[in-house]
Tab-separated table of C-alpha atoms in Angstrom:
chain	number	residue	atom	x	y	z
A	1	UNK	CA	107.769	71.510	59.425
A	2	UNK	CA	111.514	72.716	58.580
A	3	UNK	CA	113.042	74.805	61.214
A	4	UNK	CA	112.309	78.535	59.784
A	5	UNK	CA	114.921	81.109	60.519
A	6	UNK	CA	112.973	84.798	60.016
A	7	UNK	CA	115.281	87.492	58.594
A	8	UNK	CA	113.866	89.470	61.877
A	9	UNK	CA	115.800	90.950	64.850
A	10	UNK	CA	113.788	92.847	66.968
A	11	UNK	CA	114.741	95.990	68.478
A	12	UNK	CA	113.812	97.866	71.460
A	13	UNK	CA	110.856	98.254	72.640
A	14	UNK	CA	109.693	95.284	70.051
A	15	UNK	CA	112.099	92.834	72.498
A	16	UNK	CA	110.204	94.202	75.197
A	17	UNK	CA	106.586	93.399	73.175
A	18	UNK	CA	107.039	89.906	72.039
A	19	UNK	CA	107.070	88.350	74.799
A	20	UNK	CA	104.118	90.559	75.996
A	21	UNK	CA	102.312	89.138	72.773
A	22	UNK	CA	103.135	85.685	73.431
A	23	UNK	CA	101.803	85.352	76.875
A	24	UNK	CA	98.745	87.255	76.543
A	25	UNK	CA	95.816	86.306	74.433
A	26	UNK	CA	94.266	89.880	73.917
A	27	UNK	CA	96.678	92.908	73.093
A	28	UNK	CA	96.186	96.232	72.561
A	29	UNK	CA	99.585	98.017	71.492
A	30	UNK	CA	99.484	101.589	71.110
A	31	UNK	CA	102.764	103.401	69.793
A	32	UNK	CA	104.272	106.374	67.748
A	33	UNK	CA	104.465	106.759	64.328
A	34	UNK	CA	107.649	105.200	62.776
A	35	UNK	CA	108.197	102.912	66.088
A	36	UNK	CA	108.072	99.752	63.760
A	37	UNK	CA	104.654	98.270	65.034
A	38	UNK	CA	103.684	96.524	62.017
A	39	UNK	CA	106.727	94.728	61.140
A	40	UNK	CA	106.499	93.626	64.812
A	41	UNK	CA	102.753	92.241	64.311
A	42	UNK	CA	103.636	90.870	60.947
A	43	UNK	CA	106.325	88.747	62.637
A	44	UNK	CA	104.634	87.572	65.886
A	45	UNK	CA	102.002	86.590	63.600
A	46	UNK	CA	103.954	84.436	61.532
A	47	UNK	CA	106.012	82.580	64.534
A	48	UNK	CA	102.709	82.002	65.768
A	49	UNK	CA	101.474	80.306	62.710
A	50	UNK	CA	104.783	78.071	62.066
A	51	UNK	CA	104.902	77.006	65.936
A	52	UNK	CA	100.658	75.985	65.643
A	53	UNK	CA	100.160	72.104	66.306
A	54	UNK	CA	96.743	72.344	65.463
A	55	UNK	CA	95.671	71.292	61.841
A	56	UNK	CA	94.675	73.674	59.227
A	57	UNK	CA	95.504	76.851	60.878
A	58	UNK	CA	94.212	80.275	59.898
A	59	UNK	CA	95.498	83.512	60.740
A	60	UNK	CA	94.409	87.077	59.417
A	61	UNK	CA	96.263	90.451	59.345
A	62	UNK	CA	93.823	93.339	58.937
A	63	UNK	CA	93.656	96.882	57.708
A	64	UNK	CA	91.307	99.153	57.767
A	65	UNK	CA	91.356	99.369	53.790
A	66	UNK	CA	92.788	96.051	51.555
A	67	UNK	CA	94.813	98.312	49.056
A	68	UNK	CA	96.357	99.590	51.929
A	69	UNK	CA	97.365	96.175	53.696
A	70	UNK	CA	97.895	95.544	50.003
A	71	UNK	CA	100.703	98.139	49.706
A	72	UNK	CA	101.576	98.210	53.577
A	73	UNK	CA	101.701	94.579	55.096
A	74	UNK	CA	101.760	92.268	51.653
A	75	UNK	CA	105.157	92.563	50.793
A	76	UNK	CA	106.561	91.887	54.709
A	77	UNK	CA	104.916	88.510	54.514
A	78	UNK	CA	106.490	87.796	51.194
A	79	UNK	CA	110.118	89.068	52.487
A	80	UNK	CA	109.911	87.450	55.906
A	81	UNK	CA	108.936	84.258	54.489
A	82	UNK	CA	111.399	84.377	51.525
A	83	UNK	CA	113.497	81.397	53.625
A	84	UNK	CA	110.704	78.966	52.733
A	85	UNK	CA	110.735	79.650	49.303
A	86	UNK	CA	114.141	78.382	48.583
A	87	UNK	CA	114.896	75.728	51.718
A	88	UNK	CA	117.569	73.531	51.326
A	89	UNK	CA	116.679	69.183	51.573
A	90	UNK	CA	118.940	67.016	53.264
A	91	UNK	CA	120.437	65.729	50.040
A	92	UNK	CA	121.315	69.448	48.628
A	93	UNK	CA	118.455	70.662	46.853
A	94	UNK	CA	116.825	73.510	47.031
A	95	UNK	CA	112.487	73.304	47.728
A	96	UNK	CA	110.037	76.228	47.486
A	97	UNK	CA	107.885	74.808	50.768
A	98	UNK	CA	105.628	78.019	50.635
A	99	UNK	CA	102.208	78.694	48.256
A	100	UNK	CA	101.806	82.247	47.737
A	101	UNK	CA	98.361	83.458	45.742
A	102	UNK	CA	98.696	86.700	45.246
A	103	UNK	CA	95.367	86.984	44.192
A	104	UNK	CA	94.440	86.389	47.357
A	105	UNK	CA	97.093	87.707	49.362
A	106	UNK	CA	97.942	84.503	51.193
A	107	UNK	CA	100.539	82.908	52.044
A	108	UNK	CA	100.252	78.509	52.979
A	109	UNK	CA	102.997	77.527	55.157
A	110	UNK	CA	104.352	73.566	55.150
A	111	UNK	CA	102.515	73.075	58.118
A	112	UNK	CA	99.218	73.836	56.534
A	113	UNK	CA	98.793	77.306	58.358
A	114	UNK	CA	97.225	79.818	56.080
A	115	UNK	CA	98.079	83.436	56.182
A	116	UNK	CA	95.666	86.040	54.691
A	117	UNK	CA	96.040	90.110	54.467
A	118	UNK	CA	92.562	91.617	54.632
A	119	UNK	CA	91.007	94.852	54.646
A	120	UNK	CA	88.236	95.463	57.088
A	121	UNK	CA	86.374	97.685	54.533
A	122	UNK	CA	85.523	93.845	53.037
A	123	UNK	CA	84.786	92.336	56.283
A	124	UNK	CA	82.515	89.802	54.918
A	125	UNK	CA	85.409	88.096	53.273
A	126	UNK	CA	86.089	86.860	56.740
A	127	UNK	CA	82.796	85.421	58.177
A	128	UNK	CA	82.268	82.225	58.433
A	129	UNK	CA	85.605	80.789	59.179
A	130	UNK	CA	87.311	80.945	62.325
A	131	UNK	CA	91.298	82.239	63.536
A	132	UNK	CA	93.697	80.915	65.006
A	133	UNK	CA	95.425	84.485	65.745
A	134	UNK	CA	94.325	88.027	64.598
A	135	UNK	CA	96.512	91.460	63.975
A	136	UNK	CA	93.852	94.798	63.805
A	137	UNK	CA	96.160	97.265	62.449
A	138	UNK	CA	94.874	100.643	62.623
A	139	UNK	CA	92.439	99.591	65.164
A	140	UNK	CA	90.735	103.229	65.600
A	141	UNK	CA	89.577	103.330	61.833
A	142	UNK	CA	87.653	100.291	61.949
A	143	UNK	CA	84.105	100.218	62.040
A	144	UNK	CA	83.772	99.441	65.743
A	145	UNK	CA	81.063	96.705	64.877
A	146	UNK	CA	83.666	94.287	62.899
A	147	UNK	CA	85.039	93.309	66.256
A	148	UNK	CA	82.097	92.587	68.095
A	149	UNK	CA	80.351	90.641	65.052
A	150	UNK	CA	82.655	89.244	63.133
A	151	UNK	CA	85.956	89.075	64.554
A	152	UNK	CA	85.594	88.066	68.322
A	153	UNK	CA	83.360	85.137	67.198
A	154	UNK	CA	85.931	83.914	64.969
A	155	UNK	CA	88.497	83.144	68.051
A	156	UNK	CA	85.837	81.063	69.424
A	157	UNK	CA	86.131	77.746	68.198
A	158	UNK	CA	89.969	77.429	68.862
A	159	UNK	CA	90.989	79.727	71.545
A	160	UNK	CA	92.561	82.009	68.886
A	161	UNK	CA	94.047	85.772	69.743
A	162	UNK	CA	94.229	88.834	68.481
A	163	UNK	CA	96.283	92.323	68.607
A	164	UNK	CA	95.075	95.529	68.450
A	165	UNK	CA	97.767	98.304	66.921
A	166	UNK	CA	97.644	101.508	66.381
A	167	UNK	CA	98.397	105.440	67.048
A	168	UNK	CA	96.022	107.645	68.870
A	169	UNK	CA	92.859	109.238	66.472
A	170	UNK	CA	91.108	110.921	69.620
A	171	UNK	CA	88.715	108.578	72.238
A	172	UNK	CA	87.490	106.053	70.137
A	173	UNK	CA	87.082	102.024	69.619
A	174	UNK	CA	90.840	102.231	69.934
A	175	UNK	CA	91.440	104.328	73.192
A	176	UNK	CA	87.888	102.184	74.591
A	177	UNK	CA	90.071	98.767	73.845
A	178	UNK	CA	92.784	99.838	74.883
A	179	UNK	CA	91.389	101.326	78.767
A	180	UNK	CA	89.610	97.975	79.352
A	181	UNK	CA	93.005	96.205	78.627
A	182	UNK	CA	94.855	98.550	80.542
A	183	UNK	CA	92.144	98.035	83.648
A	184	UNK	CA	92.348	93.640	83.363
A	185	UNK	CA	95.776	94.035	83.055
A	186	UNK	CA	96.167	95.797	86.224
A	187	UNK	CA	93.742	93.770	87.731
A	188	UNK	CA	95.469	89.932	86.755
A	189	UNK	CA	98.954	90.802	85.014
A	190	UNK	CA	98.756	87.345	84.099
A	191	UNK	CA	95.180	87.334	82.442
A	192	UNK	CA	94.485	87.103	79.046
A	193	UNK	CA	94.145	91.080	78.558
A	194	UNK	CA	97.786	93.036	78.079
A	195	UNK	CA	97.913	97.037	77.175
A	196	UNK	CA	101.291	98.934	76.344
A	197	UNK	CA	101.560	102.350	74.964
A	198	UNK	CA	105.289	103.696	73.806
A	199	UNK	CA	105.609	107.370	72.970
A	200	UNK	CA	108.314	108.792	70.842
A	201	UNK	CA	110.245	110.344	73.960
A	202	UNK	CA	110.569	106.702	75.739
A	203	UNK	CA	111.798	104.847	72.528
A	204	UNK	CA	114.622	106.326	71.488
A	205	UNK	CA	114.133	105.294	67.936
A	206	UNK	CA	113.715	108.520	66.693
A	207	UNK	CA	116.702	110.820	67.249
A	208	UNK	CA	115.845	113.684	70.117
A	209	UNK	CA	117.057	116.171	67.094
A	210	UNK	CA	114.785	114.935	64.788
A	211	UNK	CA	111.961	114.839	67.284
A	212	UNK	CA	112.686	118.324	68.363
A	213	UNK	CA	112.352	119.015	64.795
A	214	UNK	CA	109.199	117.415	64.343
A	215	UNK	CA	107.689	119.038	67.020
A	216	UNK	CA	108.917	122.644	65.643
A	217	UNK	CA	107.390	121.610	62.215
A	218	UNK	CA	104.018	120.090	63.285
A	219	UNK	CA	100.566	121.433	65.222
A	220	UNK	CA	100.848	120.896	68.697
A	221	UNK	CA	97.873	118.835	68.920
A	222	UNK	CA	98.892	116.584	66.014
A	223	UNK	CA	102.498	116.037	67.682
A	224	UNK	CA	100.762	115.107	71.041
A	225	UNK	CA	98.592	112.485	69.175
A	226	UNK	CA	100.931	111.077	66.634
A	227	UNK	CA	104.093	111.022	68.915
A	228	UNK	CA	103.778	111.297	72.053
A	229	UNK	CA	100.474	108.987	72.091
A	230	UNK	CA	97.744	111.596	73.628
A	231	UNK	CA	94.400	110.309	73.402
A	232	UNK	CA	93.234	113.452	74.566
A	233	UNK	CA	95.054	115.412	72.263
A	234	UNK	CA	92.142	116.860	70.868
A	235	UNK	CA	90.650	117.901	73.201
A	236	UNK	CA	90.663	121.551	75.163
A	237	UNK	CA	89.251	120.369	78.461
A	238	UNK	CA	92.857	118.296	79.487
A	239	UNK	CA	94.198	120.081	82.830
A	240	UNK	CA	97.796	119.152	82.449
A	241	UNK	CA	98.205	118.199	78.816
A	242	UNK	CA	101.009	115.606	78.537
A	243	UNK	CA	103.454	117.627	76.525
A	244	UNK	CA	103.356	119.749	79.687
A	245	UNK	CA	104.328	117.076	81.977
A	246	UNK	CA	107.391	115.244	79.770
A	247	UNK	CA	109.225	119.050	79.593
A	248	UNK	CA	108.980	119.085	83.407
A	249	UNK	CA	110.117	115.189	83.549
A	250	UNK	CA	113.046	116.902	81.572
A	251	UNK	CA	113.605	119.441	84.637
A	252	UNK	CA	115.751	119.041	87.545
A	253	UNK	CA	116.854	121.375	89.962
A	254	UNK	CA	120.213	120.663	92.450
A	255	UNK	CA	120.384	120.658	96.014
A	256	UNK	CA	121.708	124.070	96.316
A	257	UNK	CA	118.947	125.604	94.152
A	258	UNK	CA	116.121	123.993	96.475
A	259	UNK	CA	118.113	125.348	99.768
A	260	UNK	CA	115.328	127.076	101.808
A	261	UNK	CA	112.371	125.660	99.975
A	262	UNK	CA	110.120	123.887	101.921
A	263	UNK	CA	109.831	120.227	102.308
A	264	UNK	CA	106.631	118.931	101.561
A	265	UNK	CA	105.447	114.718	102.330
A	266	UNK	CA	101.979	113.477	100.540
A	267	UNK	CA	100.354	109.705	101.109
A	268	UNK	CA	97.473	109.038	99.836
A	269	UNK	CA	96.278	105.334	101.664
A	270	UNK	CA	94.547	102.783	99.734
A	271	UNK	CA	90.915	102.712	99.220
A	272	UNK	CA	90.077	99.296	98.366
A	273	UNK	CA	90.577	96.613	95.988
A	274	UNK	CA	93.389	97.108	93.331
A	275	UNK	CA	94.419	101.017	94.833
A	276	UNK	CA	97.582	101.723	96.081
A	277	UNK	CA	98.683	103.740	98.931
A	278	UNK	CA	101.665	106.112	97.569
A	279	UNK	CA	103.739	108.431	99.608
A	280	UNK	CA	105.511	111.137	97.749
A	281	UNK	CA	108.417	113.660	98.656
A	282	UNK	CA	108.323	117.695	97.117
A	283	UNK	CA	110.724	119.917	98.006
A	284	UNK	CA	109.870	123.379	96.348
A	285	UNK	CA	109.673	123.272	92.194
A	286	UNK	CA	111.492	119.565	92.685
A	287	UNK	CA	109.056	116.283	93.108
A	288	UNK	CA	110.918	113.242	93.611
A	289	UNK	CA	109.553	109.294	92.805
A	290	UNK	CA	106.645	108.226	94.605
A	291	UNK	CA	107.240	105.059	97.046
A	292	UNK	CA	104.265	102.889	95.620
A	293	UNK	CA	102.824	100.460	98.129
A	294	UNK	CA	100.198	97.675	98.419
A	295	UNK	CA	98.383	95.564	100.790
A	296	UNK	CA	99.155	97.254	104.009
A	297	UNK	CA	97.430	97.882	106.862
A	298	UNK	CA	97.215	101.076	108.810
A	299	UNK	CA	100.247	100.449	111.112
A	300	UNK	CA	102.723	99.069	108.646
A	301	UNK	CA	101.646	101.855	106.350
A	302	UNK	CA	102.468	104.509	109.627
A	303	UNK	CA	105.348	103.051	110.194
A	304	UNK	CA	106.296	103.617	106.884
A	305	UNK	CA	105.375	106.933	106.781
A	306	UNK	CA	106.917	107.759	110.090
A	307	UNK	CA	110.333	106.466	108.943
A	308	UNK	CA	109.946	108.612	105.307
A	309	UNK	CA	109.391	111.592	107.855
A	310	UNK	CA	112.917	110.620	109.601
A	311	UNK	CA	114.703	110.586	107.020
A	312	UNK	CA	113.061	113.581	104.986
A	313	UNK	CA	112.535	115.722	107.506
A	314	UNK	CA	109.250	117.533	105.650
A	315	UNK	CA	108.692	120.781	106.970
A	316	UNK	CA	104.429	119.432	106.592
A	317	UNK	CA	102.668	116.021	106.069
A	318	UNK	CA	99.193	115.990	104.293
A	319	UNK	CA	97.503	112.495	104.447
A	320	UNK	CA	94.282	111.900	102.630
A	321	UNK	CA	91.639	111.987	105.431
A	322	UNK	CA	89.272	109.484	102.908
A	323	UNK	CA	90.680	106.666	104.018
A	324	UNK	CA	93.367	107.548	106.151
A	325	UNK	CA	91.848	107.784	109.158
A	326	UNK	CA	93.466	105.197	110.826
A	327	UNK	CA	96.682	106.246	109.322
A	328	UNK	CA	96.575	109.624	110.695
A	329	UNK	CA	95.458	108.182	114.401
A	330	UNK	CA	98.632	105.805	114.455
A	331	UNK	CA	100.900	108.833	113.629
A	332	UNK	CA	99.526	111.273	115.928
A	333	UNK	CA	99.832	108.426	118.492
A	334	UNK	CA	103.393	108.317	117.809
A	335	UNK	CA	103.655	111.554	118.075
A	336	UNK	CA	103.944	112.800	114.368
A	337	UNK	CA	102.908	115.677	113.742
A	338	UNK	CA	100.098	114.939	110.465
A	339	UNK	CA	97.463	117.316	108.953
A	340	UNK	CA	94.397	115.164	107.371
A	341	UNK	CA	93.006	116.390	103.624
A	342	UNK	CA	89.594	115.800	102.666
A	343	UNK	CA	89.469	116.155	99.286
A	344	UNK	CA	85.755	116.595	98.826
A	345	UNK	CA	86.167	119.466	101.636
A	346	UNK	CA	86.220	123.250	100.891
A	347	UNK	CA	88.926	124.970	99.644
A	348	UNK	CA	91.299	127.684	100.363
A	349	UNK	CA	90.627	129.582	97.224
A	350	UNK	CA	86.679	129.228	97.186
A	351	UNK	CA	85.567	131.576	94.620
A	352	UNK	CA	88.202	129.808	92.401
A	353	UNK	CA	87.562	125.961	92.932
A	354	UNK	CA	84.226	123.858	93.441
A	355	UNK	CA	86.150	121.904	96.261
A	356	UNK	CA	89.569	120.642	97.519
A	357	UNK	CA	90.228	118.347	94.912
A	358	UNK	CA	89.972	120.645	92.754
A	359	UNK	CA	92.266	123.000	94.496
A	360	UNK	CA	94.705	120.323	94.586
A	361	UNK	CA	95.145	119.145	91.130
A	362	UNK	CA	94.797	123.335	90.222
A	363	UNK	CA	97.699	123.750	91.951
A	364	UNK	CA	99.409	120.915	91.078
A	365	UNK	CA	98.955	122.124	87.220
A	366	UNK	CA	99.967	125.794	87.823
A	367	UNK	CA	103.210	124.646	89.626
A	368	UNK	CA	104.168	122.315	86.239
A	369	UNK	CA	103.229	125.141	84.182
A	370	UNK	CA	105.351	126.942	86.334
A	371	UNK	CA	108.663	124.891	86.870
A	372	UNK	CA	107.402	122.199	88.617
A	373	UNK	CA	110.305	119.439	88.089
A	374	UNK	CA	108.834	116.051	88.299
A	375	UNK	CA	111.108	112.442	87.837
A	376	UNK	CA	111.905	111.784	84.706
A	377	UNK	CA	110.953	107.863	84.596
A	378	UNK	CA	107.669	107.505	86.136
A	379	UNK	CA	105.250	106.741	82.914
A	380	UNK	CA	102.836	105.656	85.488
A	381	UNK	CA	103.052	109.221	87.132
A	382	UNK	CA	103.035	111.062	83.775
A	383	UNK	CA	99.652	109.212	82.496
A	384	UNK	CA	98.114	109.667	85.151
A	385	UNK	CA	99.169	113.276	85.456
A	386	UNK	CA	97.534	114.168	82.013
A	387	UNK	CA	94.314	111.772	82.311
A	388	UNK	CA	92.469	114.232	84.214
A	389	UNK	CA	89.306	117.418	82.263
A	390	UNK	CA	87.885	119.766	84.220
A	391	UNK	CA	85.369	122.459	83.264
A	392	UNK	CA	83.610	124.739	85.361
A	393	UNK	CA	79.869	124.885	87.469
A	394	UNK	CA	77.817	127.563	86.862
A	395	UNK	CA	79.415	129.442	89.451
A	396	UNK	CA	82.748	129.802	87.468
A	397	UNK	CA	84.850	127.703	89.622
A	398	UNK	CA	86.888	124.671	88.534
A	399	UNK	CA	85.846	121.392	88.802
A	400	UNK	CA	87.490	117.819	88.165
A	401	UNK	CA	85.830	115.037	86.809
A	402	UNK	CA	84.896	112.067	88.895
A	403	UNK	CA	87.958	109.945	90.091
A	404	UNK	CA	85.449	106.909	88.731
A	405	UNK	CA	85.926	108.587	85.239
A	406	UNK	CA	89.664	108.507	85.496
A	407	UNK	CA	90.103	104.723	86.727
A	408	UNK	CA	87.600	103.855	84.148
A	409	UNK	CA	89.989	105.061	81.571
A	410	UNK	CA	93.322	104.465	83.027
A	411	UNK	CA	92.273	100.992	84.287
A	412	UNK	CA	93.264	102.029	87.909
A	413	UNK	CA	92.903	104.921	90.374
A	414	UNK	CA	95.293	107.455	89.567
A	415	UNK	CA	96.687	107.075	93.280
A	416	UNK	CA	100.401	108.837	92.297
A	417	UNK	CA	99.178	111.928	90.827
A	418	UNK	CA	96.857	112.240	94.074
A	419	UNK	CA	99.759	111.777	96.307
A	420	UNK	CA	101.483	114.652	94.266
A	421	UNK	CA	98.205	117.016	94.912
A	422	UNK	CA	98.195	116.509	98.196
A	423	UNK	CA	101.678	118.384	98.475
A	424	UNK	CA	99.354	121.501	97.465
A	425	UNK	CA	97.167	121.078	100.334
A	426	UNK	CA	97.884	124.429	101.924
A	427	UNK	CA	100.960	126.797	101.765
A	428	UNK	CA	103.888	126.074	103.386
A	429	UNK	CA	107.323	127.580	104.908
A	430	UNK	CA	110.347	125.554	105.512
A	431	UNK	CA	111.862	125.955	109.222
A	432	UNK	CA	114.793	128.213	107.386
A	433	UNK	CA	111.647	130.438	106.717
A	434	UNK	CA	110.167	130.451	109.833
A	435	UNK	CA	113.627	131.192	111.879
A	436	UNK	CA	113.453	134.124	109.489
A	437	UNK	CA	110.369	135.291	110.442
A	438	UNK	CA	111.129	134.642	113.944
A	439	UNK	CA	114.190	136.923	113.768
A	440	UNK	CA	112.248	139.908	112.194
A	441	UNK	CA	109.290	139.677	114.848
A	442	UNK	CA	112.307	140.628	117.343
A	443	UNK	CA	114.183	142.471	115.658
A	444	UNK	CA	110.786	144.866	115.131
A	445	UNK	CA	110.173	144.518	118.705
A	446	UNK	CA	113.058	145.091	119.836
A	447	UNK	CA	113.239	148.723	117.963
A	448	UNK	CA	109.914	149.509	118.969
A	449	UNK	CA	110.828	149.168	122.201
């Protein structure tokens, strides 16, 4: 086949998602309206089917109606292939190497790699056949079956792939796809399963006036979903709603407006498997990026600990007693001075929360809605900050959802946000607070004398 130069330069984030797509052989690409995910798909797709050795190739894009991959998708074929239609031979003349049938809406490329646009509202136009590569555009308004039955066993025979795009529509097909690819992604980066979600704030291809505009103009709940990529958006039962934490990633508050607050060290140890042990600083309304950590045992995670207490000088340590046991012997052993957490112990505020994990992440939400300043580029962080419901026993008092509910969706434990909670464990004064104190005790005494 002639070398084909696409009229194509990708942009950021689509630099960042080719080569995502290209290495992975099930994608599920969730972004923000106007981000340019479909001119992305329509291009990966068609590299894929001019670089295929294999004979008679077949690739599919699919919408969840065909007038509207008609009237959406059609014409980016047609103007991304133009090149082929008027190739120059080596003796000068010019050779239309592509077939288009508009009747059908494909495209044949020299190599013999067919191209079809499809709408999944036909989906028997597809069985039968088999696919060498797949684009799902749209993925959460198709009938969850035409994966499972008709798709999937299409990519059989030849190993083929497929992408699923789209924007949030609530927890559907789309968010279910795109949790288990989030989970075997975290679990073998280098598996066939890749998830990526990229929200209007991270981009940068919207203007931040036009966003703030947007935002002015448009229900909360509809902004959450369609820009800042809440799957959760409609529901009431989030505890910290994502909007909430990207205005306190916008926060930050200098060293001489924390002066006096108190300084505040959470590490949460591993559990098992794929968790991570975190360890997280808080001084006062200011959180600062978590020190993420894997595959350590208790004494190189103390030591670690021990030196973030040097340096820090945290006026209080909370340490997850779950499975920190052995952490919190080392440390005390050493001669730190450590207070253990359980989190399915009772809480300070009893008539408010059904247990301390509860208490925790309560806290944790009322200090965001209060000020609460958290660092401004930890995605991880934020997600896992807003994956969390809650309602309440019949006692009235808050409860979380399971932490197996959570990694089910996220694809992991949600081991940074815990870290963060911890912080909340119990009030705390800084030593300028307590030399206070100390002076008014004798001061009082001393008068009363």
């Amino acid at each position: 086949m002639p070398s084909l130069l696409i009229p194509y330069t990708p942009r950021f984030p689509q630099t960042e998602i080719h080569p995502q797509l290209e290495s992975h052989r099930f994608c599920v690409l969730v972004t923000h309206r106007q981000m340019g995910k479909t001119v992305c798909a329509v291009n990966h797709l068609l590299k894929q089917a001019c670089m295929l050795n294999l004979p008679n190739g077949r690739y599919f894009y699919v919408a969840p109606f065909l007038k509207q991959a008609e009237m959406l998708v059609w014409d980016y074929f047609k103007r991304f292939t133009a090149p082929l239609a008027a190739m120059p031979t080596a003796s000068g003349q010019i050779k239309n190497l592509l077939q288009i049938n508009e009747a059908k809406l494909s495209l044949r490329l020299p190599n013999g790699a067919v191209v079809r646009v499809l709408g999944a509202d036909r989906p028997d136009a597809m069985r039968g056949t088999y696919a060498d590569g797949i684009v799902l555009d749209e993925y959460a308004q198709i009938k969850p079956n035409v994966f499972n039955e008709i798709i999937r066993p299409m990519l059989t025979s030849r190993k083929g792939w497929c992408v699923f795009l789209g924007t949030p529509k609530g927890q559907d097909q789309f968010y279910d796809v795109y949790c288990h690819a989030a989970k075997e992604f975290a679990a073998n980066p280098h598996g066939e399963w890749w998830a990526g979600m990229y929200r209007a704030d991270q981009t940068g291809i919207i203007a931040q006036d036009e966003l703030a505009r947007i935002q002015t103009e448009t229900p909360e709940n509809l902004f959450r979903q369609e820009y800042l990529c809440d799957f959760t958006a409609s529901r009431t039962d989030v505890l910290i709603p994502i909007d909430l934490v990207l205005a306190a990633q916008k926060r930050f508050y200098n060293e001489y407006e924390l002066r006096g607050a108190p300084k505040i060290l959470g590490v949460d140890p591993a559990r098992f498997g794929d968790d991570r042990s975190v360890i997280i600083r808080r001084q006062g309304l200011q959180s600062f990026a978590p020190r993420v950590l894997a595959k350590l045992d208790n004494v190189q995670l103390a030591g670690l600990v021990a030196q973030e207490i040097k340096d820090f000088r945290p006026d209080a340590v909370f340490v997850d007693a779950g499975q920190g046991a052995g952490v919190i012997d080392v440390l005390r052993s050493l001669g730190y001075e450590v207070t253990e957490v359980p989190f399915g112990g009772a809480p300070l505020q009893a008539g408010r929360y059904r247990n301390k994990r509860a208490e925790l992440w309560g806290e944790m939400a009322e200090w965001i809605r209060h000020g609460g300043a958290l660092p401004e580029q930890e995605t991880t962080l934020a997600n896992e900050l807003a994956s969390a419901v809650y309602d309440f026993d019949e006692a009235g008092k808050m409860r979380l959802e399971a932490k197996d509910k959570i990694k089910a969706r996220l694809g992991k434990s949600p081991d940074l946000a815990d870290a963060l909670a911890l912080t909340f464990a119990a009030p705390v004064a800084s030593r300028e607070q307590r030399s206070i104190w100390e002076q008014k005790t004798t001061y009082e005494v001393e008068w009363s004398v």
